[in-house]
Coordinates of C-alpha atoms (C1' of nucleotides) in Angstrom, one line a residue:
Chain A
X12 CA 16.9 -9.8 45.5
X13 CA 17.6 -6.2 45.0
X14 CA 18.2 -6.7 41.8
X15 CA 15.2 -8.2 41.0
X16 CA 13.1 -5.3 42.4
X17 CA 15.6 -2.6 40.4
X18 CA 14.7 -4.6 37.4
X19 CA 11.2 -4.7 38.2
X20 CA 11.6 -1.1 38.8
X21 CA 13.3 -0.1 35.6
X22 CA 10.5 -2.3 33.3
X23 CA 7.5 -0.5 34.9
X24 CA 8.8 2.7 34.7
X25 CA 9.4 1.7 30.9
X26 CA 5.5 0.9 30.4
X27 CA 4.8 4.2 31.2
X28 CA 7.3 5.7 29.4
X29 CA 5.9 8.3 26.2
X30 CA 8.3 10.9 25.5
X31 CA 11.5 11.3 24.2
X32 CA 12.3 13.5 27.6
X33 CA 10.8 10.9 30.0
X34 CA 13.1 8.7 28.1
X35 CA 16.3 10.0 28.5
X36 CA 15.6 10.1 32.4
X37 CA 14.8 6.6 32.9
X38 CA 18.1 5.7 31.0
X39 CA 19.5 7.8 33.9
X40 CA 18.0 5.3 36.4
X41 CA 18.7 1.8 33.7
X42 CA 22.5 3.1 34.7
X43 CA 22.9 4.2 37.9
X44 CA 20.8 0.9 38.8
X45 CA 23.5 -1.3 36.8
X46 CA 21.1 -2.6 34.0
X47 CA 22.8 -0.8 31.2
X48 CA 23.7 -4.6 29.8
X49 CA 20.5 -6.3 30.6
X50 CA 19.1 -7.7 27.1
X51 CA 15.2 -7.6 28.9
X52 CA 15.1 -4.3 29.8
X53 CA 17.2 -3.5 26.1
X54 CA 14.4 -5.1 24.5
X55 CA 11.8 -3.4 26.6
X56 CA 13.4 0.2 25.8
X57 CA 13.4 -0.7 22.4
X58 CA 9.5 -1.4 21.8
X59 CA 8.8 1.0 23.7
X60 CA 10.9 3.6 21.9
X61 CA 9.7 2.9 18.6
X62 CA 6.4 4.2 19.6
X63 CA 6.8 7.2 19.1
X64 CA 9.5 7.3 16.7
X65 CA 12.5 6.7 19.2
X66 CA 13.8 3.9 18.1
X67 CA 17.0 5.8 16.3
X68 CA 18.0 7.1 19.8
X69 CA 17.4 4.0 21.8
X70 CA 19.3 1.8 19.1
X71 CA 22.2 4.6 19.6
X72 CA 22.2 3.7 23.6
X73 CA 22.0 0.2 23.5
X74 CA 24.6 -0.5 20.8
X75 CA 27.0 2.2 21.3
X76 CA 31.1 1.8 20.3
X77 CA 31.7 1.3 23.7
X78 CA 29.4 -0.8 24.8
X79 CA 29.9 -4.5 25.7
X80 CA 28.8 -7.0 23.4
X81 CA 28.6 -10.3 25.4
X82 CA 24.8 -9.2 26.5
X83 CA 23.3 -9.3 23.2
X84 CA 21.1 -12.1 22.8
X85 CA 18.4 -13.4 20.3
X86 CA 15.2 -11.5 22.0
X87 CA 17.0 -8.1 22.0
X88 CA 18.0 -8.2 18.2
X89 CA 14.2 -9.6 17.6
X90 CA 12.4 -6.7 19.4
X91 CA 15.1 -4.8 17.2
X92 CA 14.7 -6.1 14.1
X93 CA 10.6 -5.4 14.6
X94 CA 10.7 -2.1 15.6
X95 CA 12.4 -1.4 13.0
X96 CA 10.5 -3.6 10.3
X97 CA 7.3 -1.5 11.5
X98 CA 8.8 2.2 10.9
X99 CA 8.2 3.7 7.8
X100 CA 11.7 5.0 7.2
X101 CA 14.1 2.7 8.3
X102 CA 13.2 -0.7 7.5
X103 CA 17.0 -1.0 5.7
X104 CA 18.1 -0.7 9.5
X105 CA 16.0 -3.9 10.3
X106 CA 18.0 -6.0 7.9
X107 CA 21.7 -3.8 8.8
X108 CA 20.5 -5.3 12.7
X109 CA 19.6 -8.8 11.4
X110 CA 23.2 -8.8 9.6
X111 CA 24.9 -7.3 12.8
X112 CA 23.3 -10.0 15.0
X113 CA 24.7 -12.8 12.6
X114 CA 28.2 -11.3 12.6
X115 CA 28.1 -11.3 16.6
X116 CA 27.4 -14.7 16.2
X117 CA 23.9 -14.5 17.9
X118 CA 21.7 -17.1 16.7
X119 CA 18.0 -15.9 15.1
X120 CA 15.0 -17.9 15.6
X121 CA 11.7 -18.8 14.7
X122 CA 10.5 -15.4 15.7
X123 CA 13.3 -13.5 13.8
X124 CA 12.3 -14.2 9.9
X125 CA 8.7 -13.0 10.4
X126 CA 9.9 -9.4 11.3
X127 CA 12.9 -9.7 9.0
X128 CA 10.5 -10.8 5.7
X129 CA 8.4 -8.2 7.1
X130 CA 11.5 -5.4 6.5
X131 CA 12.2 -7.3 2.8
X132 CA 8.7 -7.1 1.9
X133 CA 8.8 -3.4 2.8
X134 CA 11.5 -2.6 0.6
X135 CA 10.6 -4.6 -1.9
X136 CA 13.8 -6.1 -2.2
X137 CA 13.4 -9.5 -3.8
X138 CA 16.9 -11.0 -3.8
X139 CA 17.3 -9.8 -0.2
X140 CA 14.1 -11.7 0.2
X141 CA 15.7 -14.9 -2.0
X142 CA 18.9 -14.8 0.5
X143 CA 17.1 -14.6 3.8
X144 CA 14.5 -17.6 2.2
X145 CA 17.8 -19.6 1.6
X146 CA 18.6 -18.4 5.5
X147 CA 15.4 -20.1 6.7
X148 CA 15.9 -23.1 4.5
X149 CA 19.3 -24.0 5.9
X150 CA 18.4 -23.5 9.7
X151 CA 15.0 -25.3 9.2
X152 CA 12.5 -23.0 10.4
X153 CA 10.6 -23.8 6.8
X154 CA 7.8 -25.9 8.5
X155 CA 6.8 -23.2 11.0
X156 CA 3.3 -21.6 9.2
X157 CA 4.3 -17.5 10.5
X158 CA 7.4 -17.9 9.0
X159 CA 6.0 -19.5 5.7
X160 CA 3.3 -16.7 5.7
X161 CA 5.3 -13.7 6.2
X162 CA 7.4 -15.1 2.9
X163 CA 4.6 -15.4 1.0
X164 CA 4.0 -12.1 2.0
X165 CA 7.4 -10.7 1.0
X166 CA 6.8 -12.6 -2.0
X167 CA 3.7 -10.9 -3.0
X168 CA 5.2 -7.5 -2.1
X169 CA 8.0 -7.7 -4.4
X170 CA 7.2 -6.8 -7.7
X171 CA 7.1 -10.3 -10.3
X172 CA 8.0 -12.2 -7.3
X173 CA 4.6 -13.8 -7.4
X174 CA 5.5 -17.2 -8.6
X175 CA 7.9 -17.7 -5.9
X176 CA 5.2 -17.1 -3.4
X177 CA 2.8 -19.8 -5.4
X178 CA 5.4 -22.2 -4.9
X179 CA 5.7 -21.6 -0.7
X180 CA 2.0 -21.5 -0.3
X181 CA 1.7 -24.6 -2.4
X182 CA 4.7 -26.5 0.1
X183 CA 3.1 -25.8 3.0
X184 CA 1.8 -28.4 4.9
X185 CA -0.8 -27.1 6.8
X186 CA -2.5 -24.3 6.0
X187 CA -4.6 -21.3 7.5
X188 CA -6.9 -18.7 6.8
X189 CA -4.0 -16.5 7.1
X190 CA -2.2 -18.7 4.3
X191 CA -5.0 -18.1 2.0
X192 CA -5.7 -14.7 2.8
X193 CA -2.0 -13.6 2.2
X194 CA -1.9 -15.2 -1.5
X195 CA -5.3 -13.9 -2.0
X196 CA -4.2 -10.7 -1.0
X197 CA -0.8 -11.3 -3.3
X198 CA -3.1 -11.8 -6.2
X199 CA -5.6 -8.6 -5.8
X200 CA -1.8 -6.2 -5.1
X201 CA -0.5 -7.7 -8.6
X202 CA -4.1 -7.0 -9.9
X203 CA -4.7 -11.2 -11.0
X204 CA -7.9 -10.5 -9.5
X205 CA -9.4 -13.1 -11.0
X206 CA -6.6 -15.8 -9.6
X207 CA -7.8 -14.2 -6.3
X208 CA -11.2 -15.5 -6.5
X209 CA -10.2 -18.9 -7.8
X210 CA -8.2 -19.3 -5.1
X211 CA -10.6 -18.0 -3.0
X212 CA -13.2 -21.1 -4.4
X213 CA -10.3 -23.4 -4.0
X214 CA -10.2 -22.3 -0.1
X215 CA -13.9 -23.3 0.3
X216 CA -13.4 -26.9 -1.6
X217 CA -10.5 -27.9 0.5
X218 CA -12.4 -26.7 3.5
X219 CA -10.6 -23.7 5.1
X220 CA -12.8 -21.5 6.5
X221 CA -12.7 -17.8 5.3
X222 CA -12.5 -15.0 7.9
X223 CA -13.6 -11.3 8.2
X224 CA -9.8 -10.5 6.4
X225 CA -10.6 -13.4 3.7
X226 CA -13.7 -11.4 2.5
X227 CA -12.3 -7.9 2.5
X228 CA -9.6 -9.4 0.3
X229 CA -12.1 -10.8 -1.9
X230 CA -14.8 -7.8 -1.9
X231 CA -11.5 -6.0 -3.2
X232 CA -11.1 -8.3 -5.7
X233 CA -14.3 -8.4 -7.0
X234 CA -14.1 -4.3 -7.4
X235 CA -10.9 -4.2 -9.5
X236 CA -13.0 -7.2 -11.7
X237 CA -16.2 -5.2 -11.9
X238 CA -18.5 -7.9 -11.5
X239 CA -21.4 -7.1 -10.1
X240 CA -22.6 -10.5 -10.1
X241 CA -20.0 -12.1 -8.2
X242 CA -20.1 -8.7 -6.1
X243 CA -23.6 -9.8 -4.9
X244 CA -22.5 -13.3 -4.4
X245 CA -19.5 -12.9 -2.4
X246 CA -22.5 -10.5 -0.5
X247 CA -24.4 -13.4 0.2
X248 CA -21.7 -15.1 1.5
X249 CA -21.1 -12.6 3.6
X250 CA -24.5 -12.4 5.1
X251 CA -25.0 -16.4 5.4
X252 CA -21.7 -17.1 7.0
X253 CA -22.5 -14.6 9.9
X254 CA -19.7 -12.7 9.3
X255 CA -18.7 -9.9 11.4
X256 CA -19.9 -6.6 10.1
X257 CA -16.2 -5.0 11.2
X258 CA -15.5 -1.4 9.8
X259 CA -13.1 -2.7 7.4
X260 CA -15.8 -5.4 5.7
X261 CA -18.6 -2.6 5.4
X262 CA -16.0 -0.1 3.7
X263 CA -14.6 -3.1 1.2
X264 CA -18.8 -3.9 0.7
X265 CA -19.6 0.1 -0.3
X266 CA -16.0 0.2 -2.3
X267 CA -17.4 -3.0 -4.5
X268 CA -20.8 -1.6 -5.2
X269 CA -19.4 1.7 -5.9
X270 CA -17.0 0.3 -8.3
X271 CA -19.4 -2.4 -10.3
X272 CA -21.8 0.6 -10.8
X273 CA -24.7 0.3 -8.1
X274 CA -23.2 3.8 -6.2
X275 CA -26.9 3.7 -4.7
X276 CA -26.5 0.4 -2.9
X277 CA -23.1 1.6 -1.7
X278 CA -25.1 4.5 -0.3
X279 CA -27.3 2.7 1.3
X280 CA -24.9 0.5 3.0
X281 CA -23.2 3.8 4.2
X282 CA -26.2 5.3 5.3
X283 CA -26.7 1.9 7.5
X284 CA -23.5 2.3 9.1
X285 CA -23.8 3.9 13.0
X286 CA -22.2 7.2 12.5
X287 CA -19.4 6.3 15.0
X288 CA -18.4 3.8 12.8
X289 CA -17.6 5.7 9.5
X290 CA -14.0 6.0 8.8
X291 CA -12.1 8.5 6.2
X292 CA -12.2 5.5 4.2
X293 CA -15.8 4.4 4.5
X294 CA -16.4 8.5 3.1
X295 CA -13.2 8.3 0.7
X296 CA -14.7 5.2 -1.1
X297 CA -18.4 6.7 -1.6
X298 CA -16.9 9.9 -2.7
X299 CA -14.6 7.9 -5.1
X300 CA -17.8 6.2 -6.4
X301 CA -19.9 9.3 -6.7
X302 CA -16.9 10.5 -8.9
X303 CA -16.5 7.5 -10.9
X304 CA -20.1 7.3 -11.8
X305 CA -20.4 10.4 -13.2
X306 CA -22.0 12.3 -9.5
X307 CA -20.1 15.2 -8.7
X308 CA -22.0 17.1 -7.3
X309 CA -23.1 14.7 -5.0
X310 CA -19.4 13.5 -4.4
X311 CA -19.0 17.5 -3.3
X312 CA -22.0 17.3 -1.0
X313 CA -20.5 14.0 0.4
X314 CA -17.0 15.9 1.0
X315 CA -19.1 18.7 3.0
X316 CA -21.0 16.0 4.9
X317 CA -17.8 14.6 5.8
X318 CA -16.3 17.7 7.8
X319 CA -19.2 18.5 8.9
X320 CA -19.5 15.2 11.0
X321 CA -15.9 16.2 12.0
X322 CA -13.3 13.6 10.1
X323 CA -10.4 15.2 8.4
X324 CA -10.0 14.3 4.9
X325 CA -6.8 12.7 3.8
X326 CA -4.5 12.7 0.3
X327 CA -6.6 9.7 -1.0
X328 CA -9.9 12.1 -0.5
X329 CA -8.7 14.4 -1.9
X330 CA -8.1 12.3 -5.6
X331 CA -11.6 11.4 -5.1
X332 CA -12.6 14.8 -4.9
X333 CA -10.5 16.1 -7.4
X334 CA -11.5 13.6 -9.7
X335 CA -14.9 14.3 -9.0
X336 CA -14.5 17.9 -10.0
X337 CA -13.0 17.2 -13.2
X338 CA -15.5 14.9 -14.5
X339 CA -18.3 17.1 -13.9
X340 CA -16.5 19.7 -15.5
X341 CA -16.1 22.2 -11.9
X342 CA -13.2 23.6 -12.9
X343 CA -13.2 26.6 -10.2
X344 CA -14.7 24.2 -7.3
X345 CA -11.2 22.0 -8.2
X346 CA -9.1 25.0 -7.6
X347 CA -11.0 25.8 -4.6
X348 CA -10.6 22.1 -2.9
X349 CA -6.9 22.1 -4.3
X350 CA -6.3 24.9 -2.2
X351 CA -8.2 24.4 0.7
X352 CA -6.2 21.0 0.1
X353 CA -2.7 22.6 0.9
X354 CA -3.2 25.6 2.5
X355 CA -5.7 24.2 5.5
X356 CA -5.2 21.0 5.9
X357 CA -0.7 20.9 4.9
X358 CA -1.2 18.3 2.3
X359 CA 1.3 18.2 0.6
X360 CA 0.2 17.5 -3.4
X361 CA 1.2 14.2 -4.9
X362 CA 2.0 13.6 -8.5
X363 CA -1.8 12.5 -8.4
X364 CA -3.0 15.9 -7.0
X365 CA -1.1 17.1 -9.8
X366 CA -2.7 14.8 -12.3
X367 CA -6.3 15.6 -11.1
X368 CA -5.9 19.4 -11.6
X369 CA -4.5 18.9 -15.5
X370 CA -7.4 16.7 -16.1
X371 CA -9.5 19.1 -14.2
X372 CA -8.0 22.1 -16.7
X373 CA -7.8 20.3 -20.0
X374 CA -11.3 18.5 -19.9
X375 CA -13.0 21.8 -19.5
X376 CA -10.6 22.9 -23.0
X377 CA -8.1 25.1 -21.1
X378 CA -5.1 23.6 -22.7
X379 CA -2.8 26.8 -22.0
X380 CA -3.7 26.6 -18.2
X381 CA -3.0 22.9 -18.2
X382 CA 0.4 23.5 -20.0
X383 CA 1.5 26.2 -17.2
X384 CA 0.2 24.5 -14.8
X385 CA 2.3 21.6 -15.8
X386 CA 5.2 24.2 -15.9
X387 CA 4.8 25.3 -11.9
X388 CA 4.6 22.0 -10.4
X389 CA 7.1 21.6 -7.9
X390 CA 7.7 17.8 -8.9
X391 CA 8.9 16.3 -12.3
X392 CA 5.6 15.5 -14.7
X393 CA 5.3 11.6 -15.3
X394 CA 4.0 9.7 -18.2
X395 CA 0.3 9.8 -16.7
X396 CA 0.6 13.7 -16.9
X397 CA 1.9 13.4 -20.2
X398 CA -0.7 11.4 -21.7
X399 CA -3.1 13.7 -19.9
X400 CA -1.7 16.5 -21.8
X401 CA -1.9 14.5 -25.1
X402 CA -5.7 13.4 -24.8
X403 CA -6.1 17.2 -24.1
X404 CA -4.5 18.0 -27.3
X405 CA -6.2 15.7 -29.4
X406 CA -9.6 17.0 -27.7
X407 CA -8.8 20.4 -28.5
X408 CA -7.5 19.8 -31.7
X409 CA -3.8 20.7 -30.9
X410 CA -2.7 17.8 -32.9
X411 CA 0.9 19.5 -33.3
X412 CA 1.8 19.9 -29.8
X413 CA 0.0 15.9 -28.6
X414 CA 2.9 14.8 -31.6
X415 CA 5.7 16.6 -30.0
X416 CA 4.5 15.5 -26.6
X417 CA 3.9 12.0 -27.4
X418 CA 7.3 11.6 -29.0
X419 CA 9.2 12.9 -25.6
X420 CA 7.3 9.8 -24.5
X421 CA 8.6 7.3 -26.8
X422 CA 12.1 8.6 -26.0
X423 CA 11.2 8.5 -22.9
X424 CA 9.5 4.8 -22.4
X425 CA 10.6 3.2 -25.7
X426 CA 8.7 0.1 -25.0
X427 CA 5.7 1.3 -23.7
X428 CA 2.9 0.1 -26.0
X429 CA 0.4 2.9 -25.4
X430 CA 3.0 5.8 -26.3
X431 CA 2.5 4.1 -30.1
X432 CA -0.8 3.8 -30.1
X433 CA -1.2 7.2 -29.0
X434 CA 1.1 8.5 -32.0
X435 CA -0.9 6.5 -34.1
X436 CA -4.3 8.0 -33.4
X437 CA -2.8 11.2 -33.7
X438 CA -1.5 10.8 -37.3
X439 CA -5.0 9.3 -38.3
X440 CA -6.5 12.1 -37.1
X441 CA -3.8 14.3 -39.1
X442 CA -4.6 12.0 -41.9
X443 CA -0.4 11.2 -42.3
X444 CA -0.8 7.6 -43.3
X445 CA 2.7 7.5 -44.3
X446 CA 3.4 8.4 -40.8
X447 CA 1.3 6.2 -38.9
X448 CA 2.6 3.2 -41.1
X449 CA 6.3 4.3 -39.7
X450 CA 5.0 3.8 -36.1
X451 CA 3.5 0.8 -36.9
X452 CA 7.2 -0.3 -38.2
X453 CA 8.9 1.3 -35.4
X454 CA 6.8 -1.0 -32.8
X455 CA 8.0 -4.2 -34.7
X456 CA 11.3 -3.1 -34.8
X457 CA 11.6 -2.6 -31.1
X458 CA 10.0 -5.9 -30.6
X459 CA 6.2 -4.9 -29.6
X460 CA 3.5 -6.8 -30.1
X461 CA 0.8 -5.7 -32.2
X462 CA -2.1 -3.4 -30.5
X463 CA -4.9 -5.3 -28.4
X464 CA -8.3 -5.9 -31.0
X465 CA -10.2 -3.0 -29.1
X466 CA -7.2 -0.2 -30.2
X467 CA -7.5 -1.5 -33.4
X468 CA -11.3 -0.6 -33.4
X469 CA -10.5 2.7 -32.2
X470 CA -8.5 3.4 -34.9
X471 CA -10.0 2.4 -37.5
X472 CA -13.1 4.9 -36.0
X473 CA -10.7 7.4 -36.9
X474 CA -10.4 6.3 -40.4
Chain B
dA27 C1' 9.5 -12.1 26.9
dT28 C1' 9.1 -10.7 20.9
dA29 C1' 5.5 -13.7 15.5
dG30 C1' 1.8 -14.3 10.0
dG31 C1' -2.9 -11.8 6.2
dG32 C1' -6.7 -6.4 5.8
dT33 C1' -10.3 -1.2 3.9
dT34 C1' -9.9 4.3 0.1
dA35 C1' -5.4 5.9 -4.5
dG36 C1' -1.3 4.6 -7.4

DNA sequence: ATAGGGTTAG
């Protein structure tokens, strides 16, 4: 009975537990009351841990050298195995815990592969993924529908892996919105947008019934397509089936409109929201439209607006903005917002960032300052920079220096398709034919395929 | 006593 009570103990004093410091006292008491080996409170140290980011130090407790191993059992290596899938960092030390419990001979479960798919997914490691599917074959737990979901998750998440997700989804006996929504969602990450919606039509003829998480899914889709017409009709939809107008639905419905073009119904809807209920997304994806559709000014005013109502802006704002600035030419408001970017709110600039200000620079024809830019970032320029820099040349009439750069790229990415086409367009604006015929050869020799119909069009403007 | 899909960029 008393142990009961020091258990019962222990476990609330756990739930209340926040800190690192109230932590290590309540380990104190886990030993002097002799629970040190018991798998519950283990587990309930562990969840709790990884809460705020302590998951390292209780892993170090509970499975320390000398610690006995006869009181590991299934539930402990679970909550394990899920703390750590959910940390951004150490989702390798899900699967090192997942092999560790199968070498103590501990047997997983149904509940284990969710939160072990979950770690593969994260770290996009697809023959991990392959191995732990053949795992979950051989012990049967293939028929249970979280398991089945969570690998057509992983699937999804690891890159040309989608095929292999098709094939689970289309095993599976019974299916849910969940199901759907996950290949739906595998389809808009690998951009086969328009597979999304078909699948999407196929959900509604074989009678599953779409949720709030279905249409967001879809609304995305529909934005990477463009389509304002099916926009609108996946809006209907929306608005007939009674959906609930969550957050997350009202920023996918202004990120559709802004992205097919009607930026003032994405307003609108915005403007609709209650206040409380706008997110740094919900601002993030109207600031992103304003940009895209040629409103900077407006996406500026937005950005104001936005810290005025007190939300901080995050790194994906901060492209918007930046983007916005370059396409309306504000060369000195960019500089401003990168600043203000880094030095008051500690972002720290992505390659992205980076991108945005060499845009920013060589649109408005100051091809030196983008070159020195280029030359003081802290991080190594990729081929988006690089191209960048060679559109800026070719504006500028720098022809010479968009060759050099543009080679580096072909030695760089031999069988990147673009690099060629690049070259090519700058030799028939230098009027080399001979040249641009030598590309042309160059691409067949390294096994490329010809240039898509609308490249050739551009060139041939050139001649 | 632990489970599956989600919004902005790339």
């Amino acid at each position: 009975m008393y142990k009961r009570a020091a258990e019962q103990n222990c476990l609330s004093l756990l739930q209340l537990c926040n800190s690192l410091s109230k932590l290590t006292q309540i380990q104190a008491q886990i030993i002097k009351l002799g629970h040190k080996n018991n798998p519950l409170i283990l587990s309930k140290l562990t969840s709790i841990s990884s809460r705020f980011d302590a998951i390292n130090y209780a892993c170090s407790f509970i499975f320390s050298p000398e610690s006995e191993t006869h009181y590991y059992d299934t539930f402990l290596f679970n909550t394990v195995i899920e703390s750590y899938a959910g940390t951004a960092k150490f989702k390798r030390a899900a699967i090192h815990y997942y092999k560790e419990m199968l070498s103590h001979c501990v047997e997983p479960n149904n509940y284990t592969y969710p939160f072990v798919l979950k770690a593969c997914a994260g770290i996009k490691d697809l023959s991990l993924g392959k191995t732990v599917h053949g795992s979950v074959w051989k012990l049967g737990f293939s028929p249970d529908p979280h398991v089945s979901n969570a690998m057509i998750h992983m699937y999804c998440s690891c890159e040309s892996g989608i095929e292999f997700a098709e094939k689970v989804f289309d095993e599976m006996a019974e299916t849910s919105s969940v199901s759907w929504s996950t290949m739906i969602g595998g389809y808009v990450r690998c951009r086969m947008s328009s597979e999304a919606i078909r699948l999407f039509r196929k959900m509604q003829v074989v009678g599953v019934r779409p949720d709030e998480i279905t249409m967001v899914l879809v609304l995305s889709a529909c934005a990477d397509l463009g389509s304002l017409e099916l926009g609108k009709s996946i809006e209907s939809f929306i608005e007939n089936e009674k959906f609930e107008m969550r957050t997350e639905l009202c920023n996918a419905l202004i990120d559709m409109f802004a992205k097919c073009g009607d930026v003032d119904k994405a307003l609108r809807l915005f403007k609709d929201m209650p206040t409380s209920k706008r997110t740094v997304v919900s601002w993030t994806s109207l600031i992103f439209g304003m940009a895209l559709n040629g409103r900077g000014l407006e996406a500026i005013s937005l950005f104001e607006e936005m810290k005025q109502a007190g939300l901080g802006p995050d790194e994906v704002t901060f492209i918007g903005l930046l983007t916005a600035c370059s396409h309306a030419g504000l060369v000195e408001e960019g500089e401003t917002y990168f600043d203000l970017m880094v030095n008051y709110y500690g972002i720290v600039p992505r390659i992205e960032h980076y991108g945005c200000m060499v845009d920013l620079l060589g649109r408005a024809g100051l091809v030196k300052k983008a070159l020195e830019f280029v030359d003081r970032m802290p991080v190594a320029p990729n081929h988006v920079i690089w191209r960048t820099l060679v559109s800026v040349c070719c504006g500028q009439d720098k022809l010479d220096l968009g060759e050099k750069i543009t080679k580096e790229l072909i030695a760089n990415e031999p069988m990147e398709e673009s690099n060629y086409v690049l070259l090519s367009s700058i030799y028939a604006k230098m009027s080399f034919w001979g040249k641009k015929t030598t590309v042309r050869k160059a691409m067949t020799k390294k096994g490329i395929r010809k240039v898509s119909g609308s490249t050739v069009i551009e060139l041939d403007d050139g001649v």
